[in-house]
mmCIF file of N, CA and C in Angstrom:
data_model
loop_
_atom_site.group_PDB
_atom_site.id
_atom_site.type_symbol
_atom_site.label_atom_id
_atom_site.label_comp_id
_atom_site.label_asym_id
_atom_site.label_seq_id
_atom_site.Cartn_x
_atom_site.Cartn_y
_atom_site.Cartn_z
ATOM 1 N N MET A 168 -17.877 6.092 11.396
ATOM 2 C CA MET A 168 -17.125 6.791 10.499
ATOM 3 C C MET A 168 -15.783 6.865 11.556
ATOM 4 N N ASP A 169 -15.811 6.969 13.235
ATOM 5 C CA ASP A 169 -15.301 6.659 13.954
ATOM 6 C C ASP A 169 -13.627 6.830 14.232
ATOM 7 N N GLU A 170 -13.589 4.784 13.278
ATOM 8 C CA GLU A 170 -12.244 4.499 13.090
ATOM 9 C C GLU A 170 -11.491 5.586 11.579
ATOM 10 N N LEU A 171 -12.535 6.297 10.972
ATOM 11 C CA LEU A 171 -11.792 6.934 10.179
ATOM 12 C C LEU A 171 -10.813 8.178 10.629
ATOM 13 N N VAL A 172 -11.541 9.241 11.191
ATOM 14 C CA VAL A 172 -11.171 10.244 12.065
ATOM 15 C C VAL A 172 -10.427 9.634 12.565
ATOM 16 N N ALA A 173 -10.048 9.131 13.736
ATOM 17 C CA ALA A 173 -8.912 8.177 14.218
ATOM 18 C C ALA A 173 -7.626 8.260 13.592
ATOM 19 N N LEU A 174 -7.441 8.026 12.564
ATOM 20 C CA LEU A 174 -6.859 7.361 12.020
ATOM 21 C C LEU A 174 -6.062 8.192 10.891
ATOM 22 N N TYR A 175 -6.889 8.664 10.676
ATOM 23 C CA TYR A 175 -6.204 10.296 10.011
ATOM 24 C C TYR A 175 -5.744 11.617 11.347
ATOM 25 N N GLU A 176 -6.103 11.435 11.847
ATOM 26 C CA GLU A 176 -5.441 12.009 12.960
ATOM 27 C C GLU A 176 -4.619 12.140 14.258
ATOM 28 N N ALA A 177 -4.694 10.559 13.648
ATOM 29 C CA ALA A 177 -3.314 9.567 13.948
ATOM 30 C C ALA A 177 -2.002 9.370 12.520
ATOM 31 N N GLY A 178 -2.584 10.093 12.054
ATOM 32 C CA GLY A 178 -1.789 10.453 10.666
ATOM 33 C C GLY A 178 -1.681 9.413 9.069
ATOM 34 N N ALA A 179 -2.675 9.197 9.145
ATOM 35 C CA ALA A 179 -2.914 8.742 7.575
ATOM 36 C C ALA A 179 -3.541 9.820 6.370
ATOM 37 N N THR A 180 -2.818 9.075 6.003
ATOM 38 C CA THR A 180 -3.811 9.802 4.372
ATOM 39 C C THR A 180 -4.862 9.325 3.749
ATOM 40 N N LEU A 181 -4.596 10.854 2.904
ATOM 41 C CA LEU A 181 -6.648 10.051 2.556
ATOM 42 C C LEU A 181 -6.289 8.546 1.237
ATOM 43 N N VAL A 182 -5.336 8.381 0.974
ATOM 44 C CA VAL A 182 -4.856 7.313 -0.071
ATOM 45 C C VAL A 182 -5.144 5.962 1.103
ATOM 46 N N GLU A 183 -4.566 5.767 2.619
ATOM 47 C CA GLU A 183 -4.524 5.061 2.672
ATOM 48 C C GLU A 183 -5.526 4.943 3.399
ATOM 49 N N LEU A 184 -6.388 6.180 4.326
ATOM 50 C CA LEU A 184 -7.460 5.621 4.683
ATOM 51 C C LEU A 184 -9.019 5.440 3.288
ATOM 52 N N GLY A 185 -8.601 5.165 1.832
ATOM 53 C CA GLY A 185 -9.927 5.038 1.073
ATOM 54 C C GLY A 185 -9.281 3.328 0.713
ATOM 55 N N GLU A 186 -7.227 3.059 0.984
ATOM 56 C CA GLU A 186 -7.955 2.088 0.496
ATOM 57 C C GLU A 186 -7.994 0.728 1.847
ATOM 58 N N ARG A 187 -8.473 1.161 3.122
ATOM 59 C CA ARG A 187 -8.501 0.371 4.316
ATOM 60 C C ARG A 187 -9.914 0.555 4.441
ATOM 61 N N PHE A 188 -10.293 1.262 3.429
ATOM 62 C CA PHE A 188 -12.593 1.089 4.029
ATOM 63 C C PHE A 188 -13.296 0.918 2.813
ATOM 64 N N SER A 189 -11.876 1.143 1.585
ATOM 65 C CA SER A 189 -12.640 0.334 -0.550
ATOM 66 C C SER A 189 -13.356 2.075 -0.472
ATOM 67 N N ILE A 190 -12.888 3.143 -0.141
ATOM 68 C CA ILE A 190 -13.721 4.394 -0.452
ATOM 69 C C ILE A 190 -12.581 4.859 -1.159
ATOM 70 N N HIS A 191 -12.459 5.728 -2.044
ATOM 71 C CA HIS A 191 -12.300 6.999 -2.856
ATOM 72 C C HIS A 191 -11.701 7.812 -2.324
ATOM 73 N N ARG A 192 -10.565 8.282 -2.227
ATOM 74 C CA ARG A 192 -10.120 9.322 -0.785
ATOM 75 C C ARG A 192 -10.861 10.751 -1.143
ATOM 76 N N ARG A 193 -11.831 11.126 -1.610
ATOM 77 C CA ARG A 193 -12.301 12.529 -1.807
ATOM 78 C C ARG A 193 -13.108 12.207 -1.099
ATOM 79 N N THR A 194 -13.833 10.693 -0.874
ATOM 80 C CA THR A 194 -14.976 10.167 -0.236
ATOM 81 C C THR A 194 -14.162 10.417 1.252
ATOM 82 N N ALA A 195 -13.140 9.876 1.627
ATOM 83 C CA ALA A 195 -12.241 10.077 2.521
ATOM 84 C C ALA A 195 -12.278 11.350 3.165
ATOM 85 N N ALA A 196 -12.315 12.242 2.321
ATOM 86 C CA ALA A 196 -12.258 13.659 2.633
ATOM 87 C C ALA A 196 -13.188 14.356 3.339
ATOM 88 N N ALA A 197 -14.530 13.890 2.719
ATOM 89 C CA ALA A 197 -15.826 14.097 2.990
ATOM 90 C C ALA A 197 -16.056 14.080 3.977
ATOM 91 N N HIS A 198 -16.420 12.600 4.377
ATOM 92 C CA HIS A 198 -15.694 12.443 5.696
ATOM 93 C C HIS A 198 -16.152 13.432 7.095
ATOM 94 N N LEU A 199 -14.197 13.296 6.724
ATOM 95 C CA LEU A 199 -13.529 14.124 7.410
ATOM 96 C C LEU A 199 -13.929 14.928 7.773
ATOM 97 N N VAL A 200 -14.618 15.874 6.527
ATOM 98 C CA VAL A 200 -14.459 17.714 6.440
ATOM 99 C C VAL A 200 -15.839 17.487 7.360
ATOM 100 N N ARG A 201 -17.058 16.852 6.593
ATOM 101 C CA ARG A 201 -18.381 16.963 7.728
ATOM 102 C C ARG A 201 -18.567 16.746 9.247
ATOM 103 N N ARG A 202 -17.420 16.087 9.486
ATOM 104 C CA ARG A 202 -16.761 16.607 11.124
ATOM 105 C C ARG A 202 -16.161 17.039 11.637
ATOM 106 N N SER A 203 -15.910 18.167 10.316
ATOM 107 C CA SER A 203 -15.379 19.091 11.057
ATOM 108 C C SER A 203 -12.800 18.895 11.130
ATOM 109 N N VAL A 204 -13.483 17.711 10.962
ATOM 110 C CA VAL A 204 -11.343 17.876 10.772
ATOM 111 C C VAL A 204 -11.062 18.307 10.109
ATOM 112 N N PRO A 205 -9.929 18.869 10.162
ATOM 113 C CA PRO A 205 -9.094 19.872 9.747
ATOM 114 C C PRO A 205 -8.294 18.760 8.129
ATOM 115 N N ILE A 206 -8.452 18.900 6.837
ATOM 116 C CA ILE A 206 -7.872 18.079 6.309
ATOM 117 C C ILE A 206 -6.368 18.557 5.800
ATOM 118 N N ARG A 207 -4.755 17.912 5.692
ATOM 119 C CA ARG A 207 -4.089 18.039 5.415
ATOM 120 C C ARG A 207 -3.500 17.846 3.921
ATOM 121 N N ARG A 208 -2.926 19.730 4.137
ATOM 122 C CA ARG A 208 -2.161 19.310 2.899
ATOM 123 C C ARG A 208 -0.510 18.808 2.530
ATOM 124 N N ARG A 209 -0.929 17.129 1.218
ATOM 125 C CA ARG A 209 0.289 16.988 1.687
ATOM 126 C C ARG A 209 1.550 17.991 0.005
ATOM 127 N N GLY A 210 2.758 18.187 0.451
ATOM 128 C CA GLY A 210 2.863 19.137 -0.694
ATOM 129 C C GLY A 210 3.951 18.153 -0.732
ATOM 130 N N LEU A 211 4.758 18.815 -1.502
ATOM 131 C CA LEU A 211 6.829 17.747 -2.237
ATOM 132 C C LEU A 211 7.474 18.273 -1.223
ATOM 133 N N ASP A 212 7.934 16.860 -0.392
ATOM 134 C CA ASP A 212 8.909 17.788 0.903
ATOM 135 C C ASP A 212 9.923 17.468 0.560
ATOM 136 N N GLU A 213 10.694 18.444 1.460
ATOM 137 C CA GLU A 213 11.941 19.051 0.975
ATOM 138 C C GLU A 213 12.652 18.354 0.557
ATOM 139 N N ARG A 214 13.290 17.439 1.037
ATOM 140 C CA ARG A 214 14.035 16.604 1.102
ATOM 141 C C ARG A 214 13.831 16.131 -1.306
ATOM 142 N N HIS A 215 12.732 16.610 -1.140
ATOM 143 C CA HIS A 215 12.675 15.572 -2.388
ATOM 144 C C HIS A 215 13.113 16.771 -3.234
ATOM 145 N N LEU A 216 12.825 18.215 -2.576
ATOM 146 C CA LEU A 216 12.587 19.164 -3.238
ATOM 147 C C LEU A 216 13.356 19.051 -5.252
ATOM 148 N N ALA A 217 15.460 18.972 -4.628
ATOM 149 C CA ALA A 217 16.004 18.965 -5.285
ATOM 150 C C ALA A 217 16.701 17.258 -6.168
ATOM 151 N N GLU A 218 15.643 16.581 -5.969
ATOM 152 C CA GLU A 218 15.639 16.077 -6.923
ATOM 153 C C GLU A 218 14.225 15.986 -7.891
ATOM 154 N N ALA A 219 13.471 16.822 -7.364
ATOM 155 C CA ALA A 219 12.277 16.426 -8.291
ATOM 156 C C ALA A 219 13.277 18.030 -9.614
ATOM 157 N N VAL A 220 13.700 18.454 -9.300
ATOM 158 C CA VAL A 220 13.873 19.391 -9.767
ATOM 159 C C VAL A 220 15.552 19.007 -10.365
ATOM 160 N N GLU A 221 15.859 17.384 -10.035
ATOM 161 C CA GLU A 221 16.804 16.903 -11.289
ATOM 162 C C GLU A 221 16.008 16.576 -12.374
ATOM 163 N N LEU A 222 15.003 15.398 -11.857
ATOM 164 C CA LEU A 222 14.530 15.320 -12.696
ATOM 165 C C LEU A 222 13.780 15.532 -13.905
ATOM 166 N N TYR A 223 12.716 16.905 -13.114
ATOM 167 C CA TYR A 223 12.626 17.754 -14.263
ATOM 168 C C TYR A 223 13.333 18.104 -14.976
ATOM 169 N N SER A 224 13.771 18.301 -14.608
ATOM 170 C CA SER A 224 15.387 19.963 -15.596
ATOM 171 C C SER A 224 15.481 18.353 -16.698
ATOM 172 N N GLY A 225 15.704 17.268 -16.363
ATOM 173 C CA GLY A 225 16.472 16.433 -16.524
ATOM 174 C C GLY A 225 15.191 15.242 -18.457
ATOM 175 N N GLY A 226 13.432 15.893 -18.122
ATOM 176 C CA GLY A 226 13.334 15.862 -18.749
ATOM 177 C C GLY A 226 12.144 15.157 -18.423
ATOM 178 N N LEU A 227 11.559 14.572 -17.604
ATOM 179 C CA LEU A 227 10.279 13.923 -16.599
ATOM 180 C C LEU A 227 9.396 15.119 -16.375
ATOM 181 N N THR A 228 8.286 14.628 -16.943
ATOM 182 C CA THR A 228 6.983 15.616 -17.459
ATOM 183 C C THR A 228 6.851 15.339 -15.484
ATOM 184 N N LEU A 229 5.396 16.729 -15.395
ATOM 185 C CA LEU A 229 5.267 17.239 -14.080
ATOM 186 C C LEU A 229 4.530 15.931 -13.209
ATOM 187 N N MET A 230 3.814 15.035 -14.057
ATOM 188 C CA MET A 230 3.221 14.209 -13.511
ATOM 189 C C MET A 230 3.850 12.479 -13.183
ATOM 190 N N GLU A 231 5.156 12.517 -14.337
ATOM 191 C CA GLU A 231 6.216 11.691 -13.611
ATOM 192 C C GLU A 231 6.699 11.552 -12.300
ATOM 193 N N VAL A 232 6.827 12.590 -12.051
ATOM 194 C CA VAL A 232 7.909 13.852 -11.054
ATOM 195 C C VAL A 232 6.891 13.609 -10.034
ATOM 196 N N GLY A 233 6.004 13.855 -10.020
ATOM 197 C CA GLY A 233 4.367 13.266 -9.236
ATOM 198 C C GLY A 233 4.601 11.941 -8.732
ATOM 199 N N LEU A 234 4.535 11.340 -9.308
ATOM 200 C CA LEU A 234 4.670 9.334 -9.691
ATOM 201 C C LEU A 234 4.873 9.442 -8.455
ATOM 202 N N ARG A 235 6.398 9.370 -8.491
ATOM 203 C CA ARG A 235 7.897 9.071 -7.953
ATOM 204 C C ARG A 235 7.717 9.661 -7.026
ATOM 205 N N PHE A 236 7.011 10.395 -6.468
ATOM 206 C CA PHE A 236 7.380 11.017 -5.176
ATOM 207 C C PHE A 236 5.677 11.022 -4.139
ATOM 208 N N GLY A 237 4.668 10.232 -4.956
ATOM 209 C CA GLY A 237 3.539 10.683 -4.665
ATOM 210 C C GLY A 237 2.870 11.124 -4.502
ATOM 211 N N VAL A 238 3.489 12.714 -5.122
ATOM 212 C CA VAL A 238 2.144 13.503 -5.116
ATOM 213 C C VAL A 238 1.705 14.295 -6.486
ATOM 214 N N SER A 239 0.858 14.914 -6.238
ATOM 215 C CA SER A 239 0.651 15.483 -7.840
ATOM 216 C C SER A 239 1.125 15.617 -8.355
ATOM 217 N N GLN A 240 0.405 16.365 -9.960
ATOM 218 C CA GLN A 240 1.071 16.815 -10.779
ATOM 219 C C GLN A 240 1.066 18.430 -9.847
ATOM 220 N N GLN A 241 0.575 19.251 -9.957
ATOM 221 C CA GLN A 241 0.540 20.391 -9.469
ATOM 222 C C GLN A 241 0.837 21.386 -8.172
ATOM 223 N N THR A 242 1.079 19.813 -7.292
ATOM 224 C CA THR A 242 2.021 20.189 -6.649
ATOM 225 C C THR A 242 3.429 20.074 -7.207
ATOM 226 N N VAL A 243 3.420 18.732 -8.117
ATOM 227 C CA VAL A 243 4.481 19.385 -8.157
ATOM 228 C C VAL A 243 5.205 20.796 -9.200
ATOM 229 N N GLY A 244 4.674 20.969 -9.729
ATOM 230 C CA GLY A 244 4.488 22.295 -10.366
ATOM 231 C C GLY A 244 5.185 23.206 -9.749
ATOM 232 N N ARG A 245 3.879 23.717 -8.633
ATOM 233 C CA ARG A 245 3.416 24.562 -7.003
ATOM 234 C C ARG A 245 5.278 25.183 -7.164
ATOM 235 N N ALA A 246 5.848 23.526 -6.564
ATOM 236 C CA ALA A 246 6.836 23.268 -5.325
ATOM 237 C C ALA A 246 8.074 24.236 -6.264
ATOM 238 N N LEU A 247 8.320 23.546 -8.456
ATOM 239 C CA LEU A 247 9.716 24.048 -9.134
ATOM 240 C C LEU A 247 9.091 25.609 -9.112
ATOM 241 N N VAL A 248 8.283 26.012 -8.884
ATOM 242 C CA VAL A 248 7.879 27.580 -9.807
ATOM 243 C C VAL A 248 8.069 28.200 -8.311
ATOM 244 N N ALA A 249 7.872 27.590 -7.108
ATOM 245 C CA ALA A 249 8.704 27.983 -5.641
ATOM 246 C C ALA A 249 9.663 28.397 -5.672
ATOM 247 N N ALA A 250 10.393 27.291 -5.618
ATOM 248 C CA ALA A 250 11.911 27.476 -5.804
ATOM 249 C C ALA A 250 12.455 28.100 -7.301
ATOM 250 N N GLY A 251 11.424 28.496 -8.583
ATOM 251 C CA GLY A 251 12.210 29.852 -9.454
ATOM 252 C C GLY A 251 12.380 28.845 -10.803
ATOM 253 N N ILE A 252 12.293 27.692 -10.424
ATOM 254 C CA ILE A 252 11.911 26.215 -11.961
ATOM 255 C C ILE A 252 11.463 27.953 -13.012
ATOM 256 N N ALA A 253 11.186 27.371 -14.078
ATOM 257 C CA ALA A 253 10.388 27.640 -15.047
ATOM 258 C C ALA A 253 9.846 26.114 -15.791
ATOM 259 N N LEU A 254 8.318 26.460 -15.821
ATOM 260 C CA LEU A 254 8.083 25.272 -16.351
ATOM 261 C C LEU A 254 7.699 25.439 -17.426
ATOM 262 N N ARG A 255 7.840 24.217 -17.828
ATOM 263 C CA ARG A 255 7.422 23.992 -20.299
ATOM 264 C C ARG A 255 6.095 23.484 -19.647
ATOM 265 N N PRO A 256 6.140 24.729 -21.241
ATOM 266 C CA PRO A 256 4.845 23.976 -21.598
ATOM 267 C C PRO A 256 3.973 23.320 -21.620
ATOM 268 N N SER A 257 2.502 22.553 -21.083
ATOM 269 C CA SER A 257 1.525 21.792 -21.007
ATOM 270 C C SER A 257 1.642 21.346 -22.373
ATOM 271 N N GLY A 258 1.163 19.803 -22.748
ATOM 272 C CA GLY A 258 1.012 19.177 -23.611
ATOM 273 C C GLY A 258 1.931 17.967 -23.825
ATOM 274 N N ARG A 259 1.596 17.456 -24.779
ATOM 275 C CA ARG A 259 1.906 15.620 -25.613
ATOM 276 C C ARG A 259 3.762 16.364 -25.507
ATOM 277 N N ARG A 260 4.787 15.493 -24.920
ATOM 278 C CA ARG A 260 6.147 16.199 -25.668
ATOM 279 C C ARG A 260 6.164 15.432 -27.382
ATOM 280 N N SER A 261 6.975 16.015 -27.693
ATOM 281 C CA SER A 261 7.362 15.822 -28.717
ATOM 282 C C SER A 261 8.560 13.939 -29.301
ATOM 283 N N GLN A 262 7.864 13.554 -29.743
ATOM 284 C CA GLN A 262 8.836 12.545 -30.079
ATOM 285 C C GLN A 262 10.078 12.108 -31.285
ATOM 286 N N ALA A 263 11.310 11.895 -30.183
ATOM 287 C CA ALA A 263 12.461 11.997 -31.423
ATOM 288 C C ALA A 263 12.877 10.681 -31.843
ATOM 289 N N THR A 264 12.952 11.238 -33.341
ATOM 290 C CA THR A 264 13.175 10.424 -34.310
ATOM 291 C C THR A 264 14.078 10.073 -34.938
ATOM 292 N N ALA A 265 14.186 8.393 -34.928
ATOM 293 C CA ALA A 265 15.355 7.394 -34.811
ATOM 294 C C ALA A 265 16.221 7.853 -36.662
#
């Protein structure tokens, strides 16, 4: 797994490593942890925060916004709360009837 460590230290993401080695990203992370390599936390990029706020305020879910930027819904939620945005209650969105 020397190549995995070298690629991660060169900037590859856990997802990229997973695809490269045909393993889950968590498995890639476990290999790195066993080698005492610190795992980077990937957050919502500052340049995308305003767009994320706009998309969420426009009705997209945290998951939908996360998919747009390649981050988890938890990451989006933390970024929005830190920006002072109130989160909507979780659960299914009600469907408007025509």
